[in-house]
Amino acid sequence: MQETQYRILVINPGSTSTKIGVFDGETAVLEKTIRHETVQIETYSKIIDQYEFRKMTILEALDEEGINISKLNAVCGRGGLLRPIEGGTYAVNDEMLKDLRAGYSGQHASNLGGIIAYEIAAGLNVPAYIVDPVVVDELDDIARVSGFSLIERKSIFHALNQKAVARRVAKELGRKYEQSTFLVTHMGGGITVGVHKNGRVIDVNNGLHGDGPFSPERAGTVPAGDLVELCFSGDYYREEIMKKLVGQGGLVGYLGTNDAVQVEKMISKGNEEAKKVYHAMAYQVAKEIGGASAVVAGKVDAIILTGGLAYGKDFVHAIREKIDWIADVIVQPGENELQALAEGALRVLREEEEAKEYPNALRKVRN
C-alpha cells in the first residue's frame, strides 16, 4: 500500500525577511527567502500589524513559483513568544492566536508565523500548526534555581533546531529520541547547550540574554558584580547595556564582526587577538558541554554540534578535542528550520504523535 504523500507549506518570519518552504513529505519542493524592504516594514508601528502584508507576499511568491495552494494538506508556522510550553507540534487555536497577537512573552517577528499559518490554512480548510517555539520549557525544577532568590533560570533556546536534529540523529543511530540522552549544542548568533533526556530538554542555558558561552553577538555569562558596577556607573543607559549584552556582545564586541568566516580570515592573516577570542569562544562552548554532561552523570549517547558555526572545521575541532572523551561527537551543521517545521507537521499528519492543544500542555512554572 502506497504511503500518503502530504504537502505542507512552512513559514518562518524574520525581522526583515520571511522564509517559506513547500514540502512533499520530507522532500523540499520549494525553499525561498522573501526579502522585505526596510521602508515597508517601518510603515507598521507594531509587528503584529505586518501579518496581512506578509501573508499577501507569501501567496504572491507561491503563485509566481507555480505552487497550487489548494493541494496543501497543512500549513506550519514558526512558533513565537508564547507562554512556556513543553515541546511538540501544536494545533493553532484561539488561545494561541490571542497570545501571539498580544505578544505574551514579547514582540518578535516569529509571532507572525502561527497567525499567518492559521489565516492561510483556514481559507483552505486544512490544519495549521506550530512546532517547538523558543519558549519550550521542560526544565527539571532543580535547573531553575539560579542561586539568587529574586531570579529564576529560564528556558529560552533554539528548541526547533535542537529537537529536530536530536530526532534525526536518534533515527540515524537506530534509537528512539524518547529513549536517548544527547547533549545538543546549537551554535549560531546565540549558542545554547541542551541536555536532552528521554525526549525532554531538562537543562539548557538561556541563549537570549542569560547565561552560557559568549557567541558571535551575545555576551553570555559575564561577572555579575562587574556588570552591576557598569550598570550604575552613570556612563550607560539601560538600552546601551542591553545592546552590549545582546547584539553587540561576543565577537562583535571584541572584533567588530559577527561573521565567523571573516574572523577566520583575520586569523589566517596573523591577527593574534582574533585567534585568542575565537578560541576562547570554542573554549567556553566546550566548558558548557562539559558542565551539561554532569547533569546526567556523564551517561551520554552522543554529543551533537549544529547551527551555522558547525560549518567551521577549525572551530569544531577546537571544541571536539576537549569533549570527545565524554561521548561520540556528531556534527550536523546548519539550522534547517524549514525542514524541522515540515517534519513536526508530518509526525502529526502521519499519526506518529498527536497535535498538542495550547495551552493545556503548559508546564507549571513559578512566576
Coordinates of C-alpha atoms in Angstrom, one line a residue:
M1 CA 0.0 0.0 0.0
Q2 CA 1.4 3.4 -1.1
E3 CA 2.0 5.9 1.7
T4 CA 0.0 9.1 1.6
Q5 CA 2.2 12.0 0.4
Y6 CA 1.4 15.1 2.4
R7 CA 2.1 18.5 1.0
I8 CA 3.0 21.1 3.6
L9 CA 3.6 24.9 3.5
V10 CA 6.0 26.1 6.1
I11 CA 6.5 29.8 7.2
N12 CA 9.4 31.2 9.2
P13 CA 9.1 35.1 9.6
G14 CA 12.3 37.0 10.5
S15 CA 12.7 40.7 11.2
T16 CA 13.3 41.8 7.5
S17 CA 12.5 38.6 5.6
T18 CA 10.1 35.6 5.5
K19 CA 11.4 32.2 4.7
I20 CA 8.9 29.8 3.1
G21 CA 9.0 26.2 2.0
V22 CA 6.8 23.7 0.4
F23 CA 7.4 20.0 1.2
D24 CA 6.1 16.8 -0.2
G25 CA 6.8 14.6 2.8
E26 CA 10.4 15.3 3.8
T27 CA 11.3 16.4 0.3
A28 CA 11.6 20.2 -0.3
V29 CA 9.7 21.2 -3.5
L30 CA 10.4 24.9 -2.8
E31 CA 12.5 26.9 -0.4
K32 CA 12.6 30.6 -0.8
T33 CA 13.5 33.7 1.2
I34 CA 11.3 36.7 0.7
R35 CA 13.1 40.0 1.4
H36 CA 11.1 42.9 2.8
E37 CA 12.2 46.5 2.2
T38 CA 13.1 48.2 5.5
V39 CA 11.0 51.2 4.4
Q40 CA 7.9 48.9 4.0
I41 CA 8.5 47.3 7.4
E42 CA 8.9 50.6 9.1
T43 CA 5.4 51.7 8.0
Y44 CA 4.0 49.4 10.6
S45 CA 4.1 50.6 14.2
K46 CA 3.6 47.1 15.6
I47 CA 5.0 43.8 14.4
I48 CA 1.5 42.3 14.6
D49 CA 0.3 44.8 12.0
Q50 CA 2.5 43.2 9.4
Y51 CA 0.6 39.9 9.2
E52 CA -1.7 40.8 6.3
F53 CA 1.2 42.3 4.3
R54 CA 3.4 39.3 4.9
K55 CA 0.6 36.9 4.1
M56 CA 0.0 38.5 0.7
T57 CA 3.7 38.5 -0.2
I58 CA 3.8 34.7 0.6
L59 CA 0.7 34.0 -1.5
E60 CA 2.2 36.1 -4.4
A61 CA 5.5 34.3 -4.1
L62 CA 3.8 30.9 -4.2
D63 CA 1.8 31.9 -7.2
E64 CA 4.9 33.1 -9.0
E65 CA 6.6 29.7 -8.3
G66 CA 3.5 27.9 -9.8
I67 CA 2.5 26.3 -6.4
N68 CA -1.2 25.4 -6.3
I69 CA -2.1 26.0 -2.6
S70 CA -5.3 24.0 -3.0
K71 CA -3.1 20.9 -2.9
L72 CA -1.8 21.7 0.6
N73 CA -2.6 19.3 3.4
A74 CA -1.4 21.6 6.2
V75 CA 0.3 24.9 6.9
C76 CA 3.0 25.1 9.6
G77 CA 4.4 28.4 11.1
R78 CA 7.4 29.2 13.3
G79 CA 6.2 29.3 16.9
G80 CA 6.5 32.7 18.6
L81 CA 7.0 34.1 22.1
L82 CA 4.1 32.3 23.8
R83 CA 3.6 31.0 27.3
P84 CA 6.2 28.4 28.4
I85 CA 5.1 25.1 26.9
E86 CA 6.5 21.6 26.5
G87 CA 8.0 20.6 23.2
G88 CA 6.0 19.3 20.3
T89 CA 3.6 20.2 17.5
Y90 CA 0.7 22.3 18.4
A91 CA -2.5 23.0 16.5
V92 CA -3.1 26.7 16.2
N93 CA -6.2 27.6 18.3
D94 CA -7.9 30.8 19.5
E95 CA -5.9 30.9 22.8
M96 CA -2.7 30.7 20.8
L97 CA -3.7 33.4 18.4
K98 CA -4.7 35.7 21.3
D99 CA -1.3 35.3 22.9
L100 CA 0.6 35.7 19.6
R101 CA -1.3 38.9 18.8
A102 CA -0.7 40.3 22.3
G103 CA 2.9 39.3 22.3
Y104 CA 2.5 37.4 25.6
S105 CA 6.3 36.9 26.2
G106 CA 7.5 39.8 23.9
Q107 CA 7.2 41.2 20.4
H108 CA 9.1 39.3 17.7
A109 CA 8.5 38.6 14.0
S110 CA 8.2 34.9 14.8
N111 CA 4.9 35.7 16.5
L112 CA 3.5 36.1 13.0
G113 CA 4.3 32.5 12.0
G114 CA 1.3 30.9 13.7
I115 CA -1.1 33.8 12.7
I116 CA -0.2 33.6 9.0
A117 CA -0.3 29.8 9.0
Y118 CA -3.8 29.9 10.5
E119 CA -5.0 32.6 8.1
I120 CA -3.9 30.6 5.0
A121 CA -5.0 27.2 6.4
A122 CA -8.4 28.5 7.3
G123 CA -9.1 29.5 3.8
L124 CA -8.2 26.1 2.6
N125 CA -9.9 24.1 5.4
V126 CA -6.7 22.4 6.4
P127 CA -5.0 22.3 9.8
A128 CA -2.4 24.9 11.0
Y129 CA 0.4 24.1 13.3
I130 CA 3.5 25.5 15.1
V131 CA 6.5 23.4 16.2
D132 CA 8.8 23.7 19.2
P133 CA 8.9 27.5 19.7
V134 CA 11.8 29.2 21.6
V135 CA 9.8 29.2 24.8
V136 CA 9.8 25.4 25.1
D137 CA 10.2 24.7 28.8
E138 CA 10.9 21.2 30.0
L139 CA 13.4 22.1 32.7
D140 CA 13.8 20.0 35.8
D141 CA 12.8 22.0 38.8
I142 CA 16.4 21.9 40.2
A143 CA 17.6 23.5 37.0
R144 CA 15.5 26.6 37.6
V145 CA 17.4 27.5 40.8
S146 CA 19.8 30.4 39.9
G147 CA 21.4 31.0 43.3
F148 CA 19.8 34.4 43.5
S149 CA 16.3 34.1 45.0
L150 CA 14.8 37.0 43.1
I151 CA 15.8 35.5 39.7
E152 CA 14.8 32.1 38.3
R153 CA 16.6 30.4 35.4
K154 CA 14.5 30.4 32.3
S155 CA 14.3 28.1 29.3
I156 CA 14.8 30.2 26.1
F157 CA 16.8 28.3 23.4
H158 CA 16.9 27.1 19.9
A159 CA 14.2 24.5 20.6
L160 CA 13.1 23.9 16.9
N161 CA 16.6 23.0 15.6
Q162 CA 17.8 21.3 18.7
K163 CA 14.8 19.0 18.9
A164 CA 14.8 18.3 15.1
V165 CA 18.5 17.4 14.9
A166 CA 18.2 15.2 18.0
R167 CA 15.4 13.3 16.5
R168 CA 17.3 13.0 13.2
V169 CA 20.5 11.7 14.9
A170 CA 18.5 9.2 17.1
K171 CA 17.0 7.8 13.9
E172 CA 20.4 7.5 12.2
L173 CA 21.7 5.7 15.3
G174 CA 18.7 3.3 15.3
R175 CA 17.4 4.7 18.6
K176 CA 14.2 6.5 19.8
Y177 CA 14.6 10.1 20.7
E178 CA 12.4 9.4 23.7
Q179 CA 14.8 6.8 25.0
S180 CA 18.1 8.7 24.3
T181 CA 20.4 11.1 26.1
F182 CA 22.0 13.7 23.9
L183 CA 23.9 17.0 24.6
V184 CA 22.8 19.2 21.7
T185 CA 24.7 22.4 21.0
H186 CA 23.2 25.0 18.7
M187 CA 25.9 27.4 17.5
G188 CA 24.7 30.5 15.7
G189 CA 24.2 34.1 16.6
G190 CA 23.4 32.7 20.0
I191 CA 24.8 29.5 21.5
T192 CA 22.7 27.1 23.6
V193 CA 23.6 23.7 25.0
G194 CA 20.6 21.5 25.8
V195 CA 20.5 18.3 27.9
H196 CA 18.0 16.1 26.0
K197 CA 17.0 13.1 28.2
N198 CA 14.1 10.8 27.2
G199 CA 12.5 13.3 24.9
R200 CA 12.8 16.3 27.3
V201 CA 15.3 19.2 27.5
I202 CA 15.9 19.0 31.2
D203 CA 18.5 21.7 31.4
V204 CA 19.7 24.4 28.9
N205 CA 21.3 27.8 29.1
N206 CA 19.2 30.9 28.4
G207 CA 20.5 31.8 24.9
L208 CA 18.8 35.2 24.6
H209 CA 20.3 37.4 27.3
G210 CA 21.2 35.0 30.0
D211 CA 24.0 32.5 30.7
G212 CA 26.2 30.3 28.8
P213 CA 29.1 30.8 26.3
F214 CA 29.6 34.1 24.5
S215 CA 28.6 33.9 20.8
P216 CA 29.1 35.9 17.6
E217 CA 26.8 38.7 19.0
R218 CA 25.9 37.8 22.6
A219 CA 27.9 38.2 25.8
G220 CA 26.7 35.1 27.6
T221 CA 27.6 34.7 31.2
V222 CA 29.5 37.8 32.5
P223 CA 30.9 38.6 36.0
A224 CA 27.8 39.7 37.9
G225 CA 29.5 42.2 40.2
D226 CA 31.3 44.0 37.4
L227 CA 28.1 44.2 35.4
V228 CA 26.3 45.8 38.3
E229 CA 29.1 48.3 38.6
L230 CA 28.9 49.1 34.9
C231 CA 25.1 49.5 35.1
F232 CA 25.3 52.1 37.9
S233 CA 28.4 53.9 36.7
G234 CA 26.3 56.6 35.0
D235 CA 28.1 56.0 31.7
Y236 CA 25.4 53.9 30.0
Y237 CA 21.6 53.9 29.6
R238 CA 19.8 50.7 30.2
E239 CA 19.3 50.2 26.4
E240 CA 23.0 50.6 25.8
I241 CA 23.9 47.9 28.3
M242 CA 21.3 45.5 26.8
K243 CA 22.8 46.1 23.4
K244 CA 26.3 45.3 24.7
L245 CA 24.9 42.0 26.1
V246 CA 22.8 41.1 23.0
G247 CA 23.7 42.3 19.6
Q248 CA 27.0 44.0 20.4
G249 CA 28.4 41.3 22.7
G250 CA 30.7 38.4 21.9
L251 CA 32.7 38.5 18.7
V252 CA 31.1 41.8 17.7
G253 CA 32.3 43.5 21.0
Y254 CA 35.8 42.2 20.6
L255 CA 36.4 42.1 16.9
G256 CA 33.7 44.3 15.3
T257 CA 32.1 41.5 13.3
N258 CA 29.6 38.6 13.9
D259 CA 30.8 36.8 10.8
A260 CA 32.9 33.7 11.8
V261 CA 34.2 33.3 8.2
Q262 CA 35.6 36.9 8.5
V263 CA 37.2 36.1 11.8
E264 CA 38.8 33.0 10.3
K265 CA 40.3 35.2 7.6
M266 CA 41.6 37.6 10.2
I267 CA 43.3 34.7 11.9
S268 CA 44.8 33.4 8.7
K269 CA 46.4 36.8 8.2
G270 CA 48.1 36.6 11.6
N271 CA 45.6 38.5 13.8
E272 CA 46.5 37.2 17.2
E273 CA 43.6 39.0 19.0
A274 CA 41.1 37.3 16.6
K275 CA 42.7 33.9 17.3
K276 CA 42.5 34.4 21.0
V277 CA 38.9 35.5 21.1
Y278 CA 37.8 32.8 18.6
H279 CA 39.5 30.1 20.6
A280 CA 38.0 31.5 23.8
M281 CA 34.5 31.1 22.3
A282 CA 35.3 27.4 21.4
Y283 CA 36.7 27.0 24.9
Q284 CA 33.5 28.3 26.6
V285 CA 31.3 26.1 24.4
A286 CA 33.4 23.0 25.4
K287 CA 33.2 24.1 29.0
E288 CA 29.4 24.4 28.8
I289 CA 29.1 21.0 27.3
G290 CA 31.3 19.5 30.0
G291 CA 29.1 21.1 32.6
A292 CA 26.0 19.8 30.9
S293 CA 27.4 16.3 30.9
A294 CA 27.4 16.4 34.7
V295 CA 23.6 16.8 34.7
V296 CA 23.3 13.2 33.5
A297 CA 26.4 11.9 35.4
G298 CA 28.3 11.6 32.1
K299 CA 25.9 9.0 30.7
V300 CA 25.5 10.5 27.2
D301 CA 24.6 8.6 24.0
A302 CA 26.1 11.3 21.7
I303 CA 27.1 15.0 21.6
I304 CA 25.6 16.9 18.7
L305 CA 27.1 20.1 17.3
T306 CA 24.7 22.1 15.0
G307 CA 24.0 25.6 13.7
G308 CA 25.9 27.8 11.3
L309 CA 29.2 27.8 13.3
A310 CA 29.3 24.0 13.0
Y311 CA 30.5 24.6 9.4
G312 CA 33.8 25.9 10.7
K313 CA 36.1 22.9 10.8
D314 CA 38.8 24.6 13.0
F315 CA 36.1 25.8 15.4
V316 CA 34.5 22.4 15.6
H317 CA 38.0 20.7 16.1
A318 CA 38.8 23.1 18.9
I319 CA 35.6 22.0 20.7
R320 CA 35.8 18.3 19.8
E321 CA 39.3 17.8 21.2
K322 CA 38.1 18.9 24.6
I323 CA 34.9 16.9 24.8
D324 CA 35.2 13.7 22.8
W325 CA 36.1 11.8 25.9
I326 CA 32.5 12.2 27.1
A327 CA 30.8 10.6 24.1
D328 CA 30.9 10.4 20.3
V329 CA 30.6 13.9 18.7
I330 CA 28.3 14.1 15.7
V331 CA 28.4 17.3 13.6
Q332 CA 25.1 18.4 11.9
P333 CA 25.9 21.9 10.5
G334 CA 23.2 24.4 9.6
E335 CA 19.8 25.2 11.1
N336 CA 17.3 23.6 8.6
E337 CA 14.4 25.3 10.3
L338 CA 12.0 24.9 7.4
Q339 CA 12.7 21.1 7.3
A340 CA 12.2 20.9 11.0
L341 CA 8.8 22.6 10.7
A342 CA 7.7 20.3 8.0
E343 CA 8.9 17.2 10.0
G344 CA 6.9 18.4 13.0
A345 CA 3.7 18.7 11.0
L346 CA 4.4 15.4 9.3
R347 CA 4.6 13.5 12.6
V348 CA 1.0 14.6 13.3
L349 CA -0.4 14.0 9.8
R350 CA 1.1 10.5 9.8
E351 CA -0.4 9.9 13.3
E352 CA 3.0 9.2 14.8
E353 CA 2.1 11.7 17.5
E354 CA -0.9 13.8 18.4
A355 CA -1.1 17.5 18.0
K356 CA -0.9 19.2 21.4
E357 CA -3.5 21.7 22.5
Y358 CA -2.3 25.1 23.6
P359 CA -2.0 26.0 26.5
N360 CA -3.1 22.7 28.0
A361 CA 0.5 21.4 27.7
L362 CA 1.7 24.3 29.8
R363 CA 4.3 23.3 32.3
K364 CA 3.9 24.7 35.8
V365 CA 6.4 27.5 36.0
R366 CA 6.7 29.7 39.0
N367 CA 6.0 33.4 38.3

